[in-house]
PDB file of C-alpha atoms and ligand atoms in Angstrom:
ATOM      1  CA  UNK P   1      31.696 -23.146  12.238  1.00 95.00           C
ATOM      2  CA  UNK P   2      30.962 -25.325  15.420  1.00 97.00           C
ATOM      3  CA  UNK P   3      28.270 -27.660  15.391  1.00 98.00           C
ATOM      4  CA  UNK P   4      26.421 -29.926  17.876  1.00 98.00           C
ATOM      5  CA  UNK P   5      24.160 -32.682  18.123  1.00 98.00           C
ATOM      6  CA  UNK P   6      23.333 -30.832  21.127  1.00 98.00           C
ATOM      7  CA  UNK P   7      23.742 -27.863  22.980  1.00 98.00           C
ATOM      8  CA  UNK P   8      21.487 -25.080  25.858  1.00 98.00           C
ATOM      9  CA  UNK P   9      21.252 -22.783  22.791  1.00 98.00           C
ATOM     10  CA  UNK P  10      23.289 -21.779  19.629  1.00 98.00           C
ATOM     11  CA  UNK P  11      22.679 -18.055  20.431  1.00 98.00           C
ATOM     12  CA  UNK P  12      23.842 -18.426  23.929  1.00 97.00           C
ATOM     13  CA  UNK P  13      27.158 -20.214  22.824  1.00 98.00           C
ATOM     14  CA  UNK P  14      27.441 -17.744  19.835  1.00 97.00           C
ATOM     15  CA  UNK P  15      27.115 -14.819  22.651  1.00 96.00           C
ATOM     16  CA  UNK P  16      30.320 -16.732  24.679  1.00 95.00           C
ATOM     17  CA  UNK P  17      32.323 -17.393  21.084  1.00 95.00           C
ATOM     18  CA  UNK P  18      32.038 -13.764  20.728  1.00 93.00           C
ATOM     19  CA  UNK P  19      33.403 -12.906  23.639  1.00 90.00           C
ATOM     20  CA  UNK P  20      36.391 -15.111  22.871  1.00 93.00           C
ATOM     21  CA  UNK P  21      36.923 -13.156  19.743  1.00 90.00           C
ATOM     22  CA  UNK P  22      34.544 -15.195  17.349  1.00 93.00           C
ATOM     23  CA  UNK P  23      35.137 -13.756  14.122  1.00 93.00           C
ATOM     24  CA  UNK P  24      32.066 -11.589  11.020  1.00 93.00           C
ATOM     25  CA  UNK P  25      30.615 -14.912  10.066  1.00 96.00           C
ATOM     26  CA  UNK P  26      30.832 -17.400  12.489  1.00 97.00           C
ATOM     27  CA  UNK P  27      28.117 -20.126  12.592  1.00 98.00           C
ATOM     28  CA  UNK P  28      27.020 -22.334  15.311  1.00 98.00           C
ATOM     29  CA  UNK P  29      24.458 -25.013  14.737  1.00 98.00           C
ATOM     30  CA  UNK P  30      23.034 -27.886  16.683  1.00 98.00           C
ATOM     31  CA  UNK P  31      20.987 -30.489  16.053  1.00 98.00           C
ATOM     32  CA  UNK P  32      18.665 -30.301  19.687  1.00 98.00           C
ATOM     33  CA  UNK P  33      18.670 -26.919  21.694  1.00 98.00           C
ATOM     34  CA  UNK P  34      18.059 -28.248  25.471  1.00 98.00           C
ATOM     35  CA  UNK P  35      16.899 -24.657  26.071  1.00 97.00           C
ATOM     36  CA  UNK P  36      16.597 -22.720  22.470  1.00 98.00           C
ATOM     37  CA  UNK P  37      15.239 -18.939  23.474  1.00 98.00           C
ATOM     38  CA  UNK P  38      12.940 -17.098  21.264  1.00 97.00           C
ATOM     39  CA  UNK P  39      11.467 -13.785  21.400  1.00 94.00           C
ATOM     40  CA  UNK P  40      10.035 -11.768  24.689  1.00 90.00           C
ATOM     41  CA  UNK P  41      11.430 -14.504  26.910  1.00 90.00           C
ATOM     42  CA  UNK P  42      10.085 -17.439  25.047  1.00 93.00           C
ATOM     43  CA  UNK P  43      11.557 -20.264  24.853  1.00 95.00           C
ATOM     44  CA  UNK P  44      12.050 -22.026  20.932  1.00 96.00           C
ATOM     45  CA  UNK P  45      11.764 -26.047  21.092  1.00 93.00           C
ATOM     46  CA  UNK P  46      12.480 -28.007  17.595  1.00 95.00           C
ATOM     47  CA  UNK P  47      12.490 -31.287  17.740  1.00 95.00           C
ATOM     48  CA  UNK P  48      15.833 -33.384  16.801  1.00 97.00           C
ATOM     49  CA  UNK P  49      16.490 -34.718  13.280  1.00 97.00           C
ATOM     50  CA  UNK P  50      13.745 -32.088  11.674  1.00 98.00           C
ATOM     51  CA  UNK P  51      14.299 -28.746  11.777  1.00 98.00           C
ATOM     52  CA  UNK P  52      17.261 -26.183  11.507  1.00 98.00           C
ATOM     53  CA  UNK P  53      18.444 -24.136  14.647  1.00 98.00           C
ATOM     54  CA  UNK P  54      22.019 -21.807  13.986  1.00 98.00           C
ATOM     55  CA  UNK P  55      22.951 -18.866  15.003  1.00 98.00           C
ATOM     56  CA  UNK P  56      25.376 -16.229  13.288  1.00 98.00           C
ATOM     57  CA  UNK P  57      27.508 -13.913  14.666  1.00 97.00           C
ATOM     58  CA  UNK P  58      27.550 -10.448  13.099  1.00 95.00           C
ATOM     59  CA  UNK P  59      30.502  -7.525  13.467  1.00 91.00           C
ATOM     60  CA  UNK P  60      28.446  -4.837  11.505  1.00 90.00           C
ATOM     61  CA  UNK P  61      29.918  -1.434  10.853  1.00 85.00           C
ATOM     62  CA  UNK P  62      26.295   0.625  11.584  1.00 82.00           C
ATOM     63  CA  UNK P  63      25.692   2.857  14.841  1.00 77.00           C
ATOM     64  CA  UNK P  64      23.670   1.482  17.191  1.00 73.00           C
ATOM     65  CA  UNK P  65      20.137   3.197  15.399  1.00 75.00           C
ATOM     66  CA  UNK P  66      20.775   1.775  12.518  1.00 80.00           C
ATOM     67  CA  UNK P  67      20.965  -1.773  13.601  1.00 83.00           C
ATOM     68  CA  UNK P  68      17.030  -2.347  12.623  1.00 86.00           C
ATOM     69  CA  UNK P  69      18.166  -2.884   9.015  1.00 91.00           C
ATOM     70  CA  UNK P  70      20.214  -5.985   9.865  1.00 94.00           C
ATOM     71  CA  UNK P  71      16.772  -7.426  10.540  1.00 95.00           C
ATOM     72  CA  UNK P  72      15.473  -6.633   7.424  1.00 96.00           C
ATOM     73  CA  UNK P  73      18.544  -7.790   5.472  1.00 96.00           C
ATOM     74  CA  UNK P  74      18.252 -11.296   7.831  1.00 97.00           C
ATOM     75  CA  UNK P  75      14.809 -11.646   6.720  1.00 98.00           C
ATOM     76  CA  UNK P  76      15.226 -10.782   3.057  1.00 97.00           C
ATOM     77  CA  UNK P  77      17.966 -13.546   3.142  1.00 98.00           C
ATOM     78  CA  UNK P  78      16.400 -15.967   4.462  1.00 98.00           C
ATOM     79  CA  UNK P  79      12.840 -15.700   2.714  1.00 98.00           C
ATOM     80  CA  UNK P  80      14.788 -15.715  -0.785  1.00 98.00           C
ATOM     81  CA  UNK P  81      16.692 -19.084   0.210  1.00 98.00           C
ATOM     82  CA  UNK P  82      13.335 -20.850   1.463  1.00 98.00           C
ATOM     83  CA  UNK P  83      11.578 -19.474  -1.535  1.00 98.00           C
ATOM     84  CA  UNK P  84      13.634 -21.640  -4.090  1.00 98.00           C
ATOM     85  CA  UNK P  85      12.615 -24.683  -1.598  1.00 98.00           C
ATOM     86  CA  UNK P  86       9.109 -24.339  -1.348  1.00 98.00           C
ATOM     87  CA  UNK P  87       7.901 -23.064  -5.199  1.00 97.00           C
ATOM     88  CA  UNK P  88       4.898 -22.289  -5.711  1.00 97.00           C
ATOM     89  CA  UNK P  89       4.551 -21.181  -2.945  1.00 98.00           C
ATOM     90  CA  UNK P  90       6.706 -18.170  -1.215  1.00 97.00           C
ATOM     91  CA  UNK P  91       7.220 -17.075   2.217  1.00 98.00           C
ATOM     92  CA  UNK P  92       5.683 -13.643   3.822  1.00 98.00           C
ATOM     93  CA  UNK P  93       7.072 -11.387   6.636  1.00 98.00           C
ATOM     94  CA  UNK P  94       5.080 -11.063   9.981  1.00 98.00           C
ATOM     95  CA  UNK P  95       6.908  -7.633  11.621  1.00 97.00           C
ATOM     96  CA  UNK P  96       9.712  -7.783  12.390  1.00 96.00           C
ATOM     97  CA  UNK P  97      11.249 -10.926  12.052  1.00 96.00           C
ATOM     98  CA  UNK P  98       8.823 -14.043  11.962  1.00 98.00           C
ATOM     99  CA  UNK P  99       8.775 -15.708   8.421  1.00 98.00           C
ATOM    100  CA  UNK P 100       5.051 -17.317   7.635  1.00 98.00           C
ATOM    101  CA  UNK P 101       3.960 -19.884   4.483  1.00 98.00           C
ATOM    102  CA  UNK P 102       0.552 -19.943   3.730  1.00 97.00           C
ATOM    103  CA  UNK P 103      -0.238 -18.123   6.637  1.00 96.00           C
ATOM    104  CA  UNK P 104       1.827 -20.140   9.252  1.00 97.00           C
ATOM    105  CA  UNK P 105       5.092 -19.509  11.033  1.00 97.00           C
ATOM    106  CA  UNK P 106       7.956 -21.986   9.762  1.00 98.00           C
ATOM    107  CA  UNK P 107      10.724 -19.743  11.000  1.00 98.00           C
ATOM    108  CA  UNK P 108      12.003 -17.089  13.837  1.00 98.00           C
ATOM    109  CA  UNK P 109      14.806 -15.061  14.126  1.00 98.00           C
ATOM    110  CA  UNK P 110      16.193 -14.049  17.602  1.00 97.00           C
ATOM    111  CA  UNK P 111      18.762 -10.868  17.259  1.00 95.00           C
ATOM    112  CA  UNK P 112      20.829  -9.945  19.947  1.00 94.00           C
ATOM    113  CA  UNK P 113      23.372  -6.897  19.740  1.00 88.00           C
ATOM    114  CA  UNK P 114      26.486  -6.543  22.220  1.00 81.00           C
ATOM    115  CA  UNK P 115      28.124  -3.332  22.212  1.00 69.00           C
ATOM    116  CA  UNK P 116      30.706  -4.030  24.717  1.00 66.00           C
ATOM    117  CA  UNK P 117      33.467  -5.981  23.229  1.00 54.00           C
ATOM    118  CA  UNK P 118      36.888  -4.162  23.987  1.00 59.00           C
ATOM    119  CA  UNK P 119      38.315  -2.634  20.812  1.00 58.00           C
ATOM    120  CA  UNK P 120      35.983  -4.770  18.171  1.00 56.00           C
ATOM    121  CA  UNK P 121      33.116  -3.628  16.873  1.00 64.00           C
ATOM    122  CA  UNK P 122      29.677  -4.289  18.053  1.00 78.00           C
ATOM    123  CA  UNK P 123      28.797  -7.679  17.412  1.00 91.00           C
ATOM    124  CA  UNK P 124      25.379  -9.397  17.061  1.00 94.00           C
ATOM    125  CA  UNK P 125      23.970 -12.789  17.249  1.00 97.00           C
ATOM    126  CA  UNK P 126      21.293 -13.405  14.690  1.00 98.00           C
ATOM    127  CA  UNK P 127      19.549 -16.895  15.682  1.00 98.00           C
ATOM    128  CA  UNK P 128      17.152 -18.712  13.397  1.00 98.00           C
ATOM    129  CA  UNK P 129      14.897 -21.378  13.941  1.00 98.00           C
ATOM    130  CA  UNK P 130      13.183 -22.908  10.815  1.00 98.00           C
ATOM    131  CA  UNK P 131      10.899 -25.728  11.030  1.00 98.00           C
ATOM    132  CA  UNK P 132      11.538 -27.824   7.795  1.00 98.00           C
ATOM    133  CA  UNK P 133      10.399 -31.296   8.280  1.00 98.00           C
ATOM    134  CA  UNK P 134       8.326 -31.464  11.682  1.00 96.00           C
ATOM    135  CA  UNK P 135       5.414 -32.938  11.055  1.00 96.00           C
ATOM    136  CA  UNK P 136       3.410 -32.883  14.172  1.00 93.00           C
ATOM    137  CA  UNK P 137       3.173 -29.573  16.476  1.00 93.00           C
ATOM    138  CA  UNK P 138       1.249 -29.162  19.655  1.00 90.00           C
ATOM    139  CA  UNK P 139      -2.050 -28.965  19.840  1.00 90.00           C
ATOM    140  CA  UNK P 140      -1.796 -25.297  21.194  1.00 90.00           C
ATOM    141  CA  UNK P 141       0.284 -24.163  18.427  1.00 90.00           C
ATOM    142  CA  UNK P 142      -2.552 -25.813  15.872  1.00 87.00           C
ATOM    143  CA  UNK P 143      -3.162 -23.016  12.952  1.00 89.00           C
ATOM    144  CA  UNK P 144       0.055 -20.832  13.943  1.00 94.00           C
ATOM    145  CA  UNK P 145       3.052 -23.113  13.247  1.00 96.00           C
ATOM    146  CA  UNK P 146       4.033 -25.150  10.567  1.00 97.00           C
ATOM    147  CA  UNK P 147       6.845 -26.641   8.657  1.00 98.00           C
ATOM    148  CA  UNK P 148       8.129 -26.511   5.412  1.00 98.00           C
ATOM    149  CA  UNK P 149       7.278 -30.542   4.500  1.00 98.00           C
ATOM    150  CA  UNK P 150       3.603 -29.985   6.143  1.00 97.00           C
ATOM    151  CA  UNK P 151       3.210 -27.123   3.428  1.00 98.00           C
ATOM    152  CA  UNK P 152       5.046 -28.862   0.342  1.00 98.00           C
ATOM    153  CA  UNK P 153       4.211 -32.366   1.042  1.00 97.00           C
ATOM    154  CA  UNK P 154       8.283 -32.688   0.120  1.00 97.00           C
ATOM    155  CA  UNK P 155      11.065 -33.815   2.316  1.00 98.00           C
ATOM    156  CA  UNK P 156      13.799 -31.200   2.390  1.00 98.00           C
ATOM    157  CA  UNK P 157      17.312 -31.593   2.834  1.00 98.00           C
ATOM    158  CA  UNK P 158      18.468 -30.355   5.651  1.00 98.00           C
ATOM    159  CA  UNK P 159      22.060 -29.770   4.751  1.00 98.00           C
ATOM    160  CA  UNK P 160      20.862 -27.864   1.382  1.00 98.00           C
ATOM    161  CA  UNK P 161      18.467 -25.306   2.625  1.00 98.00           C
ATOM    162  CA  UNK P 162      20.553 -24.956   5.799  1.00 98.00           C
ATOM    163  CA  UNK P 163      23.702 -24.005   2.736  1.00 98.00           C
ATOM    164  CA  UNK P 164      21.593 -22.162   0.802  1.00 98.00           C
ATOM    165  CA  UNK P 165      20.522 -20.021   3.435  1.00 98.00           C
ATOM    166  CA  UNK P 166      23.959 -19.332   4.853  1.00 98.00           C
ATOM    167  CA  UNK P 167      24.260 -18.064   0.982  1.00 98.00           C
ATOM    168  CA  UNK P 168      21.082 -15.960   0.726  1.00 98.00           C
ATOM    169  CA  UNK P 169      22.363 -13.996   4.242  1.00 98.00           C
ATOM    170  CA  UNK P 170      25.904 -13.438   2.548  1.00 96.00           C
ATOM    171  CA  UNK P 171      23.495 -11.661  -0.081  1.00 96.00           C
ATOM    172  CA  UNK P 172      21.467 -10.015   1.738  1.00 96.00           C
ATOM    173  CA  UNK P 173      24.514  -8.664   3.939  1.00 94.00           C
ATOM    174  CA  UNK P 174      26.427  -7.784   0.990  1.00 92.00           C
ATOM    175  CA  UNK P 175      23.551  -6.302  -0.780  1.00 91.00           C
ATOM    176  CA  UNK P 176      22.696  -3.946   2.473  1.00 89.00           C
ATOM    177  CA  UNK P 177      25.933  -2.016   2.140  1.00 86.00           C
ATOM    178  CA  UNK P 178      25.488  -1.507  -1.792  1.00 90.00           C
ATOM    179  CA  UNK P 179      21.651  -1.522  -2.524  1.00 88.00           C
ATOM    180  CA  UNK P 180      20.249  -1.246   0.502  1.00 90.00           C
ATOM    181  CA  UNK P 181      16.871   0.691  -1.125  1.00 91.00           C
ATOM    182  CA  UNK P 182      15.922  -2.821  -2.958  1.00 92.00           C
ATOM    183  CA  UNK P 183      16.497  -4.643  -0.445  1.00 94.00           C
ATOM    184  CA  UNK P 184      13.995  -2.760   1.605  1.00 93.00           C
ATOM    185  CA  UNK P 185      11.432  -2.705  -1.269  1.00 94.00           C
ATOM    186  CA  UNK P 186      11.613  -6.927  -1.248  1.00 95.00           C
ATOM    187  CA  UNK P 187      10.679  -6.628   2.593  1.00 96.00           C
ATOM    188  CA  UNK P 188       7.971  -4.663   2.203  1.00 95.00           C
ATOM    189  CA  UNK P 189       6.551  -6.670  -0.448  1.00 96.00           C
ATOM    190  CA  UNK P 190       6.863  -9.423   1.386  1.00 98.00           C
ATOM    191  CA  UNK P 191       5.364  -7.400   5.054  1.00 97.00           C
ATOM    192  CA  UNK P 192       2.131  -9.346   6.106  1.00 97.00           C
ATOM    193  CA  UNK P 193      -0.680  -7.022   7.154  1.00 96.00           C
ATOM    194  CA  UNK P 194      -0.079  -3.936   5.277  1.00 97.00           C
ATOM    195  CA  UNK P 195      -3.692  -1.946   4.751  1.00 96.00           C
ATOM    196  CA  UNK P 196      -5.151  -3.868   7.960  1.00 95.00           C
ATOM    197  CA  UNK P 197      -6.237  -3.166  10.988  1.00 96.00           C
ATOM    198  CA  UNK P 198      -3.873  -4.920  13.933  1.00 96.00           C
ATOM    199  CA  UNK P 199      -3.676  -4.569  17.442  1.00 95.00           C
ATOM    200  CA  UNK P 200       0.552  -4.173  18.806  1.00 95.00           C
ATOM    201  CA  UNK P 201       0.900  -6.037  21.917  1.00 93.00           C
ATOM    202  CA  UNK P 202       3.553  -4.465  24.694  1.00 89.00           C
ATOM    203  CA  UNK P 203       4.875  -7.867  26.116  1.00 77.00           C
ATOM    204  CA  UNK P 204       7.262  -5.464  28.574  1.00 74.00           C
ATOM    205  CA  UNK P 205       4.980  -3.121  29.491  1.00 73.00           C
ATOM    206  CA  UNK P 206       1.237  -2.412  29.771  1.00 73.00           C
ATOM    207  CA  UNK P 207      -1.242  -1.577  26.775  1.00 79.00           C
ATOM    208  CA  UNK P 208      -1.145  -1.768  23.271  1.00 91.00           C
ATOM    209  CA  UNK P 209      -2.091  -0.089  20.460  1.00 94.00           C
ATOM    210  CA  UNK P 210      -5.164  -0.516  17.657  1.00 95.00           C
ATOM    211  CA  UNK P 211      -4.092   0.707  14.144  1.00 96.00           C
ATOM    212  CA  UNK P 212      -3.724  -0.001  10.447  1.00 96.00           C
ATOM    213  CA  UNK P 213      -0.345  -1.132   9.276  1.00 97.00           C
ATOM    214  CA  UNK P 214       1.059   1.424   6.543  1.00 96.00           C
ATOM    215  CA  UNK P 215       4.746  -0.296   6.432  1.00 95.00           C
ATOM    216  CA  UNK P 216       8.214  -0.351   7.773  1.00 94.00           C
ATOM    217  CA  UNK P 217      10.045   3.095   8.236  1.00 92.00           C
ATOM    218  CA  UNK P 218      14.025   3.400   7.538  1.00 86.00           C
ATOM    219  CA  UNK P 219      14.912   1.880  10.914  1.00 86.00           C
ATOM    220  CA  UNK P 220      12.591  -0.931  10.177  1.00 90.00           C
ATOM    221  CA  UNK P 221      10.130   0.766  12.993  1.00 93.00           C
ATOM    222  CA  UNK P 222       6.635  -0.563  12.374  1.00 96.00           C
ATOM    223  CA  UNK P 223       4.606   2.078  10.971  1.00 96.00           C
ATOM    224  CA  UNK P 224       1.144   2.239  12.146  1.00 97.00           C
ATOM    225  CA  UNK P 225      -1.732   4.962  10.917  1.00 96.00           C
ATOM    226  CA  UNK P 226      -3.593   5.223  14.638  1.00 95.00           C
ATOM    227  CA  UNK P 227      -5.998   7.548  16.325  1.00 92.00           C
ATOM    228  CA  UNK P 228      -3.623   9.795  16.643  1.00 92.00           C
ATOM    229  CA  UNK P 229      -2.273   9.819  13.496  1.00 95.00           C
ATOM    230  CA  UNK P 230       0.813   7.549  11.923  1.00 96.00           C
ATOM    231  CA  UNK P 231       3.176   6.686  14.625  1.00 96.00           C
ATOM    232  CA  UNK P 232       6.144   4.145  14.623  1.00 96.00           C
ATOM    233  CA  UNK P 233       7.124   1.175  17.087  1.00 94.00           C
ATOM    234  CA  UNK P 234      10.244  -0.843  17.805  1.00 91.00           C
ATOM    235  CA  UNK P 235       8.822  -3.164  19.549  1.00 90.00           C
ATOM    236  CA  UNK P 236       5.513  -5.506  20.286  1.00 92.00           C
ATOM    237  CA  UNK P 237       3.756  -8.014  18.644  1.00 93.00           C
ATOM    238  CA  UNK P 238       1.376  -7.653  15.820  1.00 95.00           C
ATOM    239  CA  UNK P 239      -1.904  -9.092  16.274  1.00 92.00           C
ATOM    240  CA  UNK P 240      -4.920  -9.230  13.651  1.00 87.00           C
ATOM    241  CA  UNK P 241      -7.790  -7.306  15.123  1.00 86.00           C
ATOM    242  CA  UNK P 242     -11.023  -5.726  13.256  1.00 68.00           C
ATOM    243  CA  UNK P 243     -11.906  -2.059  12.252  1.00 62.00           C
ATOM    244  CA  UNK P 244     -14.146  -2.192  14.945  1.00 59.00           C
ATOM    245  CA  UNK P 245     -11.424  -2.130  17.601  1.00 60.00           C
ATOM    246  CA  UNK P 246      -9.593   0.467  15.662  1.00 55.00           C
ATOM    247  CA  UNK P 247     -12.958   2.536  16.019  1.00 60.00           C
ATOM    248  CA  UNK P 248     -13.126   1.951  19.632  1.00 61.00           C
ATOM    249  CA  UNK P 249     -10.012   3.025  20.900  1.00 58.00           C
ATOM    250  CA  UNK P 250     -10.404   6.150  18.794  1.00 59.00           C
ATOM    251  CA  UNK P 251     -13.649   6.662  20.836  1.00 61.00           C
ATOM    252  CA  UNK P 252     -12.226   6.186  23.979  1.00 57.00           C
ATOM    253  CA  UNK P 253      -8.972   8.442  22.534  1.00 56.00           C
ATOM    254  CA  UNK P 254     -11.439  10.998  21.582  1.00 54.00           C
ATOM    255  CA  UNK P 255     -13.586  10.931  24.774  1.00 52.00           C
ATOM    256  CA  UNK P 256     -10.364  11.604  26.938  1.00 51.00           C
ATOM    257  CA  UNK P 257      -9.799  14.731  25.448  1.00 49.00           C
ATOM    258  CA  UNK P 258     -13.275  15.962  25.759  1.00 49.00           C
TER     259      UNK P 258
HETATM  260  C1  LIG G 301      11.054 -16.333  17.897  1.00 79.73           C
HETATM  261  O1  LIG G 301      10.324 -16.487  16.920  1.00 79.73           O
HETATM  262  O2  LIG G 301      10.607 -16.093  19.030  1.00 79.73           O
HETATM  263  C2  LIG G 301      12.543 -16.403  17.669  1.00 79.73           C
HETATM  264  C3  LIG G 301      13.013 -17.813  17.681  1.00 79.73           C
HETATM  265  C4  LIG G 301      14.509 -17.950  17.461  1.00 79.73           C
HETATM  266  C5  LIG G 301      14.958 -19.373  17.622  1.00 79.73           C
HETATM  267  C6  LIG G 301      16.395 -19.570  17.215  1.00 79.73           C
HETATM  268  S1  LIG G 301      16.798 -21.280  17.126  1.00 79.73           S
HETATM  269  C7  LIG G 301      18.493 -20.889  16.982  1.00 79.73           C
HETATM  270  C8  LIG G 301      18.762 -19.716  17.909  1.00 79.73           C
HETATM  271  N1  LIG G 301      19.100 -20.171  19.246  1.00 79.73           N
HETATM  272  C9  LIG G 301      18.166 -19.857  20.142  1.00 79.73           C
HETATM  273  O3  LIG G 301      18.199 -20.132  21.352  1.00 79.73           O
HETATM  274  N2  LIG G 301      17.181 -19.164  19.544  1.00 79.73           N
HETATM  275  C10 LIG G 301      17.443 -18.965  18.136  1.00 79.73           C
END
C-alpha cells in the first residue's frame, strides 16, 4: 500500500506502480488529489480530511470482453461495505458504476484497463471516490451529491469504512470467480431506474438514445427496451427523462422510415 497526504491522482500513480510491476492488490490512497479524474474527462475534487479517494490495481484473469463484470463485482463490494455504515438506509446503483443514497451520489468509481504490460496479465486500475463526511458541496452540485454524514447525521471513521471496503472488494473479487450468478442478482437489485423511461447521453459522440431500462446484460451492457426494440450500450450516461420523450423519438424513428 502507498499512501499520501497528497498526490495529482491515486489512479494516475496506480497506472505508473503498475508499470513498475505493482502487484493483484495494490492500494494507493491519498488524503487530497491535486487533480483526481473522474469519468468522461471529468475531473473528481474531495476535499482534504473528509472523504476517501484510493485506487486498486487489478491483474484479472478474464479476456478483454469480459472485463464489464469487474465493474459489477467493484460495485457489489463496495455498496455491501457502505451498507453496514449507513443502516437503515442502503445504497443503490446508477449504471454502471456511480453508487447513490437516498437518491444522491456519495461515490464514483473510475476503471481503467491496460493490456500492454510485457508478460503480466492485463492489469486494471479501479479508482473510488466516496464522499463520507463532506458536509458542504457546491451550489451546482445541490440535489446530485452528497455524503455519507449529510445522509446519517453520523460521523464515520474514515479508517473503518475505508478497511471495510478494501474487505467487501476481496469479496466481491473472490465471489466473481465462484458465484458469479449472485453476485449479478445483488447488482441488479440494487440497479436504479429499472422499468423507467431514461434518456443515454453519448459524451464522445453525438446523440443519445430515449428508452426504458430493462437491466444489465452478462457483460454488464446497459439494457435498454427502445423504439427499435431492446438494444444494449457500453457506454453513456443515464439520464431520467419522461414517457413522453420515449414517445417522441419513436415518432420521429417511425416517420424516417415512412
Ligand atoms: C466518476 O464518478 O466520475 C468517477 C470518479 C472516480 C474518482 C476516484 S477518486 C480516486 C481515484 N483517483 C482518481 O483520479 N479518480 C478516482
Amino acid at each position: 500500500m502507498e499512501a499520501f497526504s497528497v498526490v495529482d491522482s491515486t489512479n494516475t500513480f496506480a497506472s505508473g506502480w503498475i508499470e513498475r510491476g505493482a502487484p493483484h492488490g495494490a492500494v494507493v490512497v491519498a488524503d487530497f488529489q491535486r487533480s483526481g479524474r473522474g469519468r468522461h474527462g471529468r475531473s473528481w475534487s474531495s476535499l482534504p480530511g473528509f472523504n476517501l479517494t484510493f485506487s486498486v490495481v487489478l491483474r484479472p484473469k478474464l479476456p478483454p470482453d469480459q472485463i464489464g463484470i469487474l465493474t459489477i463485482a467493484a460495485c457489489t463490494g463496495t455498496a455491501a461495505a457502505i451498507d453496514r455504515f449507513v443502516d437503515p438506509l442502503h445504497t443503490t446503483i446508477k449504471w454502471p458504476n456511480d453508487l447513490f443514497l437516498n437518491d444522491q451520489k456519495i461515490c464514483g468509481m473510475l476503471l481503467e484497463a491496460s493490456w500492454n504490460t510485457p508478460g503480466q496479465n492485463p492489469a486494471v486500475v479501479l479508482g473510488i471516490g466516496v464522499n463520507v463526511n463532506q458536509v458542504e458541496f457546491p451550489p451546482k452540485l445541490n440535489g446530485q451529491a452528497t455524503s455519507l454524514f449529510l445522509e446519517t447525521g453520523r460521523t464515520i471513521p474514515r479508517a473503518d469504512l475505508f478497511a471495510a471496503i478494501l474487505g467487501g472488494l476481496e469479496a466481491a473479487f473472490n465471489r466473481m470467480e465462484i458465484d458469479e450468478k449472485s453476485m449479478r442478482r445483488d447488482y441488479a437489485r440494487k440497479l436504479m431506474n429499472v422499468g423507467e423511461d431514461v434518456r443515454l447521453r453519448f459524451v464522445a459522440s453525438e446523440g443519445d438514445v430515449v428508452g426504458i431500462v430493462r437491466g444489465v446484460d452478462a457483460a454488464g451492457g446497459l439494457v435498454l427496451e427502445t423504439g427499435e426494440g431492446r438494444r444494449v450500450f457500453h457506454s453513456g450516461e443515464v439520464m431520467r427523462t419522461s414517457g413522453t420523450e420515449r414517445a417522441r423519438s419513436e415518432e420521429r424513428g417511425a416517420r424516417s422510415e415512412e
